[in-house]
DNA sequence: CGCCAAGAGGTTATTGCCGC
DNA sequence: GCGGCAATAACCTCTTGGCG
């Protein structure tokens, strides 16, 4: 079964919704009972081998009880989910290596829905009822727990922000579970970070973007040098991308304006420009390499000089 | 060791269908 | 015929693992 997906949006104002923290991890279904114990990724791949510390969930609601849970695998660092830390775990399939990593940096499973119980398909029940059944199971152990649910949206968002979480998910209490569907019964509200960056060039596009811009190369100033900060290739409209190219064309130069470029910037051709254009970009977080994760173009800033653009926080 | 594919996440654009 | 919704396709970033 494929998990139900949320659409991005704003916090609902009307009654009839409940709110959860948005966990920055990987969506995972847990199946126990007659079929044994299986962890399945969003796209239906078996990821049981990656997280041996979760095998203890096999008896979570009683020995060999038939159960299908929906939830998120997260890697907690200082009590906060860290996607970077999880990336060291989620591709490992060799059992020795997985066990070694599980001992050093265990993951946590946060259950937020129950889809099957003792052979009965629960997806047709309203979320309110499924949540009652989930809470009745008492999912709580060394490496697993039940994701808390709240009824005050703004307060949940405030608490999430205060604890450095990435957002909130609102769920309509009357909604049924629709496997694989992206529905407006679940709405995710992300606290994107945003700041300005200087455009230092662009990578050439492919496919539908052939001959034009694929993504913009971004930088910030540190000690008078333009330091590479990653790329942004989404958030544009088609027309916006073409007007961006017209705007950058007059600034094209032969040499990179960046003080240094990481060696692994992909092999696609790059056109460099003088660092004159400032753009606003929304993103999830800085990676350990000091680059942007999930960057999305928001607009051109004409009210800020390039030299003023520095890395914020 | 370098390159490429896969898989996690995201986005916009396009197309097809339904109801009015 | 048109607008809205849903599904699909095609882009993007970043990391790991496998292969030659």
Tab-separated table of C-alpha atoms (C1' of nucleotides) in Angstrom:
chain	number	residue	atom	x	y	z
A	1	UNK	CA	0.000	0.000	0.000
A	2	UNK	CA	1.284	3.460	-0.820
A	3	UNK	CA	1.006	6.181	1.834
A	4	UNK	CA	-1.427	9.063	1.558
A	5	UNK	CA	0.282	12.385	0.786
A	6	UNK	CA	-0.307	15.951	1.935
A	7	UNK	CA	-0.542	19.076	-0.186
A	8	UNK	CA	1.390	22.219	0.731
A	9	UNK	CA	-0.706	25.080	2.045
A	10	UNK	CA	-1.618	27.285	4.958
A	11	UNK	CA	-3.042	26.390	8.360
A	12	UNK	CA	-6.815	25.829	8.111
A	13	UNK	CA	-8.805	28.331	10.173
A	14	UNK	CA	-12.097	26.446	10.435
A	15	UNK	CA	-12.905	23.726	12.999
A	16	UNK	CA	-12.689	20.029	12.185
A	17	UNK	CA	-8.903	19.687	11.945
A	18	UNK	CA	-6.157	18.232	14.120
A	19	UNK	CA	-2.456	19.107	13.988
A	20	UNK	CA	0.827	17.211	14.145
A	21	UNK	CA	4.449	18.192	13.940
A	22	UNK	CA	5.994	17.721	10.507
A	23	UNK	CA	8.863	15.302	11.021
A	24	UNK	CA	11.927	15.654	8.793
A	25	UNK	CA	12.604	11.981	8.062
A	26	UNK	CA	11.509	9.270	5.655
A	27	UNK	CA	7.923	8.078	5.366
A	28	UNK	CA	7.717	4.406	6.311
A	29	UNK	CA	4.959	1.811	6.690
A	30	UNK	CA	5.336	-0.871	9.371
A	31	UNK	CA	3.635	-4.234	8.856
A	32	UNK	CA	3.559	-6.944	11.514
A	33	UNK	CA	1.727	-10.192	12.094
A	34	UNK	CA	1.232	-13.156	9.772
A	35	UNK	CA	3.386	-11.572	7.067
A	36	UNK	CA	6.273	-11.176	9.521
A	37	UNK	CA	7.834	-7.787	10.109
A	38	UNK	CA	8.341	-5.423	7.168
A	39	UNK	CA	9.292	-1.767	6.720
A	40	UNK	CA	8.250	-0.245	3.393
A	41	UNK	CA	9.308	3.088	1.873
A	42	UNK	CA	7.011	5.605	0.226
A	43	UNK	CA	7.629	4.073	-3.197
A	44	UNK	CA	6.977	0.549	-1.966
A	45	UNK	CA	10.571	-0.609	-1.460
A	46	UNK	CA	11.442	-2.951	1.384
A	47	UNK	CA	13.712	-1.033	3.786
A	48	UNK	CA	13.537	-3.488	6.715
A	49	UNK	CA	17.287	-4.210	6.536
A	50	UNK	CA	18.258	-0.563	7.053
A	51	UNK	CA	16.815	-0.223	10.573
A	52	UNK	CA	17.473	-3.368	12.653
A	53	UNK	CA	16.683	-1.479	15.873
A	54	UNK	CA	13.024	-1.302	14.752
A	55	UNK	CA	12.651	-5.094	14.511
A	56	UNK	CA	11.427	-5.039	18.108
A	57	UNK	CA	8.232	-3.425	16.838
A	58	UNK	CA	7.152	-6.883	15.615
A	59	UNK	CA	5.305	-7.408	18.902
A	60	UNK	CA	4.414	-3.800	19.563
A	61	UNK	CA	0.670	-4.367	20.068
A	62	UNK	CA	0.878	-7.962	21.252
A	63	UNK	CA	2.587	-11.082	19.900
A	64	UNK	CA	2.179	-11.546	16.129
A	65	UNK	CA	-0.760	-9.167	16.024
A	66	UNK	CA	-1.752	-8.177	12.475
A	67	UNK	CA	-1.013	-4.489	12.061
A	68	UNK	CA	-0.206	-1.888	9.406
A	69	UNK	CA	1.125	1.429	10.739
A	70	UNK	CA	1.943	4.645	8.891
A	71	UNK	CA	4.632	6.927	10.257
A	72	UNK	CA	8.049	8.465	9.870
A	73	UNK	CA	11.574	7.208	10.549
A	74	UNK	CA	13.669	10.046	11.970
A	75	UNK	CA	17.202	10.403	13.269
A	76	UNK	CA	17.197	12.530	16.409
A	77	UNK	CA	20.226	14.712	17.077
A	78	UNK	CA	19.939	16.809	20.247
A	79	UNK	CA	16.257	15.846	20.345
A	80	UNK	CA	15.566	17.205	16.879
A	81	UNK	CA	15.144	15.245	13.622
A	82	UNK	CA	18.200	15.567	11.385
A	83	UNK	CA	17.752	14.559	7.766
A	84	UNK	CA	21.507	14.736	7.205
A	85	UNK	CA	22.059	12.175	9.951
A	86	UNK	CA	19.321	9.948	8.521
A	87	UNK	CA	20.957	9.950	5.104
A	88	UNK	CA	23.816	7.937	6.599
A	89	UNK	CA	21.280	5.251	7.492
A	90	UNK	CA	18.664	5.054	4.786
A	91	UNK	CA	20.762	3.571	1.987
A	92	UNK	CA	22.534	0.918	4.044
A	93	UNK	CA	21.311	-2.622	3.274
A	94	UNK	CA	24.159	-4.795	4.553
A	95	UNK	CA	23.088	-6.224	7.919
A	96	UNK	CA	26.496	-5.933	9.616
A	97	UNK	CA	26.880	-2.290	8.699
A	98	UNK	CA	23.237	-1.541	9.551
A	99	UNK	CA	23.654	-3.096	13.003
A	100	UNK	CA	26.845	-1.160	13.619
A	101	UNK	CA	25.174	2.148	12.707
A	102	UNK	CA	22.043	1.252	14.703
A	103	UNK	CA	24.185	0.896	17.816
A	104	UNK	CA	25.966	4.218	17.248
A	105	UNK	CA	23.115	6.384	15.935
A	106	UNK	CA	19.716	4.686	16.330
A	107	UNK	CA	16.625	6.005	14.565
A	108	UNK	CA	13.169	6.564	16.045
A	109	UNK	CA	9.845	5.529	14.479
A	110	UNK	CA	6.995	7.979	14.986
A	111	UNK	CA	3.648	6.268	14.293
A	112	UNK	CA	0.822	8.584	13.209
A	113	UNK	CA	-1.808	6.339	11.637
A	114	UNK	CA	-3.103	2.754	11.684
A	115	UNK	CA	-4.384	1.346	8.389
A	116	UNK	CA	-5.086	-2.312	9.209
A	117	UNK	CA	-5.761	-4.106	12.462
A	118	UNK	CA	-6.410	-7.840	12.986
A	119	UNK	CA	-7.175	-8.271	9.311
A	120	UNK	CA	-9.638	-5.361	9.146
A	121	UNK	CA	-8.977	-2.584	6.618
A	122	UNK	CA	-9.316	0.724	8.510
A	123	UNK	CA	-8.686	3.100	5.598
A	124	UNK	CA	-12.419	3.785	5.184
A	125	UNK	CA	-12.752	5.016	8.781
A	126	UNK	CA	-12.473	8.736	9.547
A	127	UNK	CA	-9.082	9.920	10.794
A	128	UNK	CA	-10.599	10.701	14.204
A	129	UNK	CA	-11.510	7.021	14.663
A	130	UNK	CA	-8.220	5.672	13.296
A	131	UNK	CA	-6.362	7.909	15.718
A	132	UNK	CA	-8.367	6.497	18.666
A	133	UNK	CA	-7.451	2.974	17.573
A	134	UNK	CA	-3.787	3.984	17.188
A	135	UNK	CA	-3.671	5.432	20.684
A	136	UNK	CA	-5.294	2.262	22.005
A	137	UNK	CA	-2.364	0.234	20.662
A	138	UNK	CA	0.090	1.933	23.003
A	139	UNK	CA	2.936	2.308	20.487
A	140	UNK	CA	5.777	3.303	22.830
A	141	UNK	CA	9.185	1.689	23.205
A	142	UNK	CA	12.908	2.169	23.076
A	143	UNK	CA	12.997	3.241	19.427
A	144	UNK	CA	9.360	3.926	18.627
A	145	UNK	CA	6.553	6.130	19.872
A	146	UNK	CA	3.238	7.667	18.824
A	147	UNK	CA	3.471	11.081	17.158
A	148	UNK	CA	1.546	13.561	19.333
A	149	UNK	CA	-1.658	15.139	17.984
A	150	UNK	CA	-3.002	18.568	18.950
A	151	UNK	CA	-6.235	20.493	18.402
A	152	UNK	CA	-4.890	24.063	18.401
A	153	UNK	CA	-3.240	24.843	15.050
A	154	UNK	CA	-1.517	28.157	15.821
A	155	UNK	CA	-0.230	26.828	19.166
A	156	UNK	CA	1.118	23.699	17.454
A	157	UNK	CA	2.870	25.822	14.843
A	158	UNK	CA	4.335	28.037	17.551
A	159	UNK	CA	5.614	25.011	19.483
A	160	UNK	CA	7.075	23.481	16.320
A	161	UNK	CA	8.882	26.695	15.446
A	162	UNK	CA	10.184	27.110	18.995
A	163	UNK	CA	11.617	23.595	18.890
A	164	UNK	CA	13.297	24.018	15.524
A	165	UNK	CA	10.976	21.641	13.672
A	166	UNK	CA	10.337	22.152	9.972
A	167	UNK	CA	6.576	22.605	10.028
A	168	UNK	CA	3.108	21.324	10.893
A	169	UNK	CA	0.689	18.919	9.193
A	170	UNK	CA	-3.050	19.586	9.505
A	171	UNK	CA	-5.388	16.598	9.107
A	172	UNK	CA	-9.149	16.754	8.589
A	173	UNK	CA	-10.736	14.684	11.369
A	174	UNK	CA	-13.508	13.350	9.127
A	175	UNK	CA	-11.220	12.286	6.255
A	176	UNK	CA	-10.674	8.715	5.097
A	177	UNK	CA	-7.226	7.361	4.185
A	178	UNK	CA	-6.639	7.372	0.419
A	179	UNK	CA	-3.487	5.322	-0.345
A	180	UNK	CA	-1.092	6.945	-2.803
A	181	UNK	CA	-3.229	10.061	-3.222
A	182	UNK	CA	-2.062	13.622	-2.573
A	183	UNK	CA	-5.142	15.141	-0.973
A	184	UNK	CA	-6.180	18.437	0.585
A	185	UNK	CA	-7.446	16.525	3.646
A	186	UNK	CA	-3.834	16.615	4.795
A	187	UNK	CA	-2.111	20.001	4.537
A	188	UNK	CA	1.560	20.510	5.283
A	189	UNK	CA	2.713	23.938	6.404
A	190	UNK	CA	6.466	24.386	6.139
A	191	UNK	CA	8.437	27.143	7.850
A	192	UNK	CA	10.727	27.791	4.942
A	193	UNK	CA	13.780	29.854	5.600
A	194	UNK	CA	14.488	32.509	3.037
A	195	UNK	CA	17.238	34.958	2.303
A	196	UNK	CA	18.956	36.754	-0.573
A	197	UNK	CA	21.728	35.307	-2.728
A	198	UNK	CA	23.942	36.688	-5.479
A	199	UNK	CA	23.683	34.988	-8.878
A	200	UNK	CA	27.131	34.000	-10.174
A	201	UNK	CA	26.075	32.060	-13.234
A	202	UNK	CA	23.764	29.396	-14.502
A	203	UNK	CA	23.940	25.755	-15.383
A	204	UNK	CA	22.557	24.917	-18.816
A	205	UNK	CA	19.192	23.184	-18.868
A	206	UNK	CA	18.250	19.861	-20.435
A	207	UNK	CA	15.032	18.411	-21.783
A	208	UNK	CA	12.406	21.089	-21.841
A	209	UNK	CA	14.955	23.612	-20.633
A	210	UNK	CA	17.569	22.825	-23.308
A	211	UNK	CA	19.243	25.954	-24.643
A	212	UNK	CA	18.272	27.972	-21.570
A	213	UNK	CA	18.783	28.082	-17.837
A	214	UNK	CA	18.693	24.826	-15.866
A	215	UNK	CA	19.511	26.272	-12.477
A	216	UNK	CA	21.125	29.407	-11.038
A	217	UNK	CA	24.456	29.216	-9.192
A	218	UNK	CA	24.196	31.143	-5.954
A	219	UNK	CA	26.725	32.756	-3.668
A	220	UNK	CA	27.088	34.870	-0.536
A	221	UNK	CA	29.913	37.200	0.492
A	222	UNK	CA	32.308	36.141	3.221
A	223	UNK	CA	35.224	38.419	3.940
A	224	UNK	CA	34.953	40.143	0.580
A	225	UNK	CA	34.962	36.857	-1.368
A	226	UNK	CA	31.952	35.401	-3.161
A	227	UNK	CA	31.453	31.922	-1.703
A	228	UNK	CA	29.393	29.284	-3.554
A	229	UNK	CA	26.189	28.416	-1.668
A	230	UNK	CA	24.400	25.949	-3.956
A	231	UNK	CA	21.919	26.123	-6.790
A	232	UNK	CA	18.252	26.808	-7.337
A	233	UNK	CA	16.373	25.270	-10.241
A	234	UNK	CA	12.743	25.339	-9.181
A	235	UNK	CA	10.214	28.004	-8.299
A	236	UNK	CA	10.375	29.649	-11.726
A	237	UNK	CA	7.620	29.908	-14.257
A	238	UNK	CA	8.660	29.240	-17.860
A	239	UNK	CA	8.416	32.942	-18.686
A	240	UNK	CA	10.291	33.848	-15.521
A	241	UNK	CA	13.185	31.631	-16.552
A	242	UNK	CA	13.393	33.259	-19.996
A	243	UNK	CA	13.264	36.788	-18.599
A	244	UNK	CA	15.961	35.778	-16.100
A	245	UNK	CA	18.176	34.747	-18.993
A	246	UNK	CA	17.573	38.049	-20.826
A	247	UNK	CA	18.494	39.885	-17.645
A	248	UNK	CA	21.702	37.899	-17.103
A	249	UNK	CA	22.933	37.868	-20.737
A	250	UNK	CA	24.568	41.333	-20.621
A	251	UNK	CA	26.583	40.313	-17.537
A	252	UNK	CA	28.150	37.181	-19.028
A	253	UNK	CA	31.896	36.826	-18.367
A	254	UNK	CA	34.545	34.167	-19.080
A	255	UNK	CA	35.686	33.447	-15.565
A	256	UNK	CA	33.874	32.219	-12.481
A	257	UNK	CA	33.106	35.026	-10.036
A	258	UNK	CA	33.226	32.570	-7.133
A	259	UNK	CA	36.313	32.476	-4.921
A	260	UNK	CA	36.331	28.684	-5.270
A	261	UNK	CA	34.019	26.065	-6.693
A	262	UNK	CA	33.432	22.649	-5.156
A	263	UNK	CA	34.884	19.949	-7.398
A	264	UNK	CA	31.633	18.034	-7.652
A	265	UNK	CA	29.415	20.575	-9.345
A	266	UNK	CA	27.943	18.467	-12.114
A	267	UNK	CA	29.512	18.224	-15.505
A	268	UNK	CA	26.874	20.302	-17.254
A	269	UNK	CA	28.052	23.459	-19.003
A	270	UNK	CA	28.012	26.648	-16.957
A	271	UNK	CA	27.764	30.260	-18.075
A	272	UNK	CA	29.325	32.707	-15.598
A	273	UNK	CA	28.074	36.230	-14.941
A	274	UNK	CA	29.328	39.225	-13.006
A	275	UNK	CA	27.828	38.981	-9.498
A	276	UNK	CA	25.308	41.810	-9.875
A	277	UNK	CA	21.871	40.252	-9.542
A	278	UNK	CA	20.347	39.555	-6.104
A	279	UNK	CA	17.572	36.953	-5.814
A	280	UNK	CA	15.419	35.791	-2.918
A	281	UNK	CA	15.398	32.028	-2.332
A	282	UNK	CA	13.415	29.891	0.087
A	283	UNK	CA	15.064	26.730	1.387
A	284	UNK	CA	14.708	24.074	4.070
A	285	UNK	CA	18.143	24.196	5.666
A	286	UNK	CA	21.897	24.428	5.113
A	287	UNK	CA	23.628	21.105	4.480
A	288	UNK	CA	26.829	20.257	6.350
A	289	UNK	CA	28.737	21.299	3.204
A	290	UNK	CA	27.196	24.764	3.527
A	291	UNK	CA	24.819	24.383	0.607
A	292	UNK	CA	21.096	24.812	0.278
A	293	UNK	CA	18.681	21.929	0.603
A	294	UNK	CA	15.357	22.175	-1.241
A	295	UNK	CA	15.981	25.635	-2.633
A	296	UNK	CA	13.107	27.366	-4.407
A	297	UNK	CA	13.310	30.666	-6.318
A	298	UNK	CA	11.053	33.411	-4.911
A	299	UNK	CA	11.938	36.543	-6.880
A	300	UNK	CA	14.461	39.188	-7.851
A	301	UNK	CA	15.538	41.745	-5.243
A	302	UNK	CA	16.421	45.164	-6.560
A	303	UNK	CA	16.588	46.787	-3.133
A	304	UNK	CA	19.765	45.115	-1.972
A	305	UNK	CA	23.336	45.550	-3.154
A	306	UNK	CA	25.228	42.295	-3.923
A	307	UNK	CA	28.007	43.163	-1.462
A	308	UNK	CA	25.453	43.225	1.359
A	309	UNK	CA	24.460	39.605	0.779
A	310	UNK	CA	25.884	37.338	3.465
A	311	UNK	CA	24.923	34.002	4.923
A	312	UNK	CA	22.286	34.542	7.589
A	313	UNK	CA	22.450	32.316	10.655
B	1	DC	C1'	38.652	6.690	-8.404
B	2	DG	C1'	35.241	8.557	-11.391
B	3	DC	C1'	30.827	8.126	-13.239
B	4	DC	C1'	26.109	6.964	-13.202
B	5	DA	C1'	21.783	5.275	-11.311
B	6	DA	C1'	18.687	5.210	-7.624
B	7	DG	C1'	16.102	7.093	-4.163
B	8	DA	C1'	14.966	10.646	-0.791
B	9	DG	C1'	12.848	15.226	-1.223
B	10	DG	C1'	10.900	19.296	-3.970
B	11	DT	C1'	8.655	22.118	-8.016
B	12	DT	C1'	5.827	23.504	-12.423
B	13	DA	C1'	3.586	22.295	-16.789
B	14	DT	C1'	0.549	19.552	-19.387
B	15	DT	C1'	-3.204	16.677	-20.299
B	16	DG	C1'	-7.506	14.436	-19.623
B	17	DC	C1'	-11.858	14.166	-17.530
B	18	DC	C1'	-16.056	15.715	-15.371
B	19	DG	C1'	-19.722	18.739	-14.292
B	20	DC	C1'	-22.012	22.949	-15.190
C	1	DG	C1'	-17.141	25.265	-24.332
C	2	DC	C1'	-14.904	26.330	-20.039
C	3	DG	C1'	-13.080	25.933	-15.349
C	4	DG	C1'	-11.447	23.078	-11.830
C	5	DC	C1'	-9.397	18.909	-10.204
C	6	DA	C1'	-6.482	14.831	-10.631
C	7	DA	C1'	-2.976	12.339	-12.633
C	8	DT	C1'	1.194	12.322	-15.172
C	9	DA	C1'	5.419	13.972	-16.952
C	10	DA	C1'	9.409	16.522	-16.604
C	11	DC	C1'	12.328	19.340	-14.461
C	12	DC	C1'	15.385	20.465	-9.974
C	13	DT	C1'	18.875	19.192	-5.372
C	14	DC	C1'	21.595	16.114	-2.641
C	15	DT	C1'	23.586	11.678	-1.058
C	16	DT	C1'	24.870	6.840	-1.275
C	17	DG	C1'	26.039	2.618	-3.541
C	18	DG	C1'	27.474	-0.064	-7.429
C	19	DC	C1'	30.206	-0.787	-11.420
C	20	DG	C1'	33.884	-0.523	-14.678
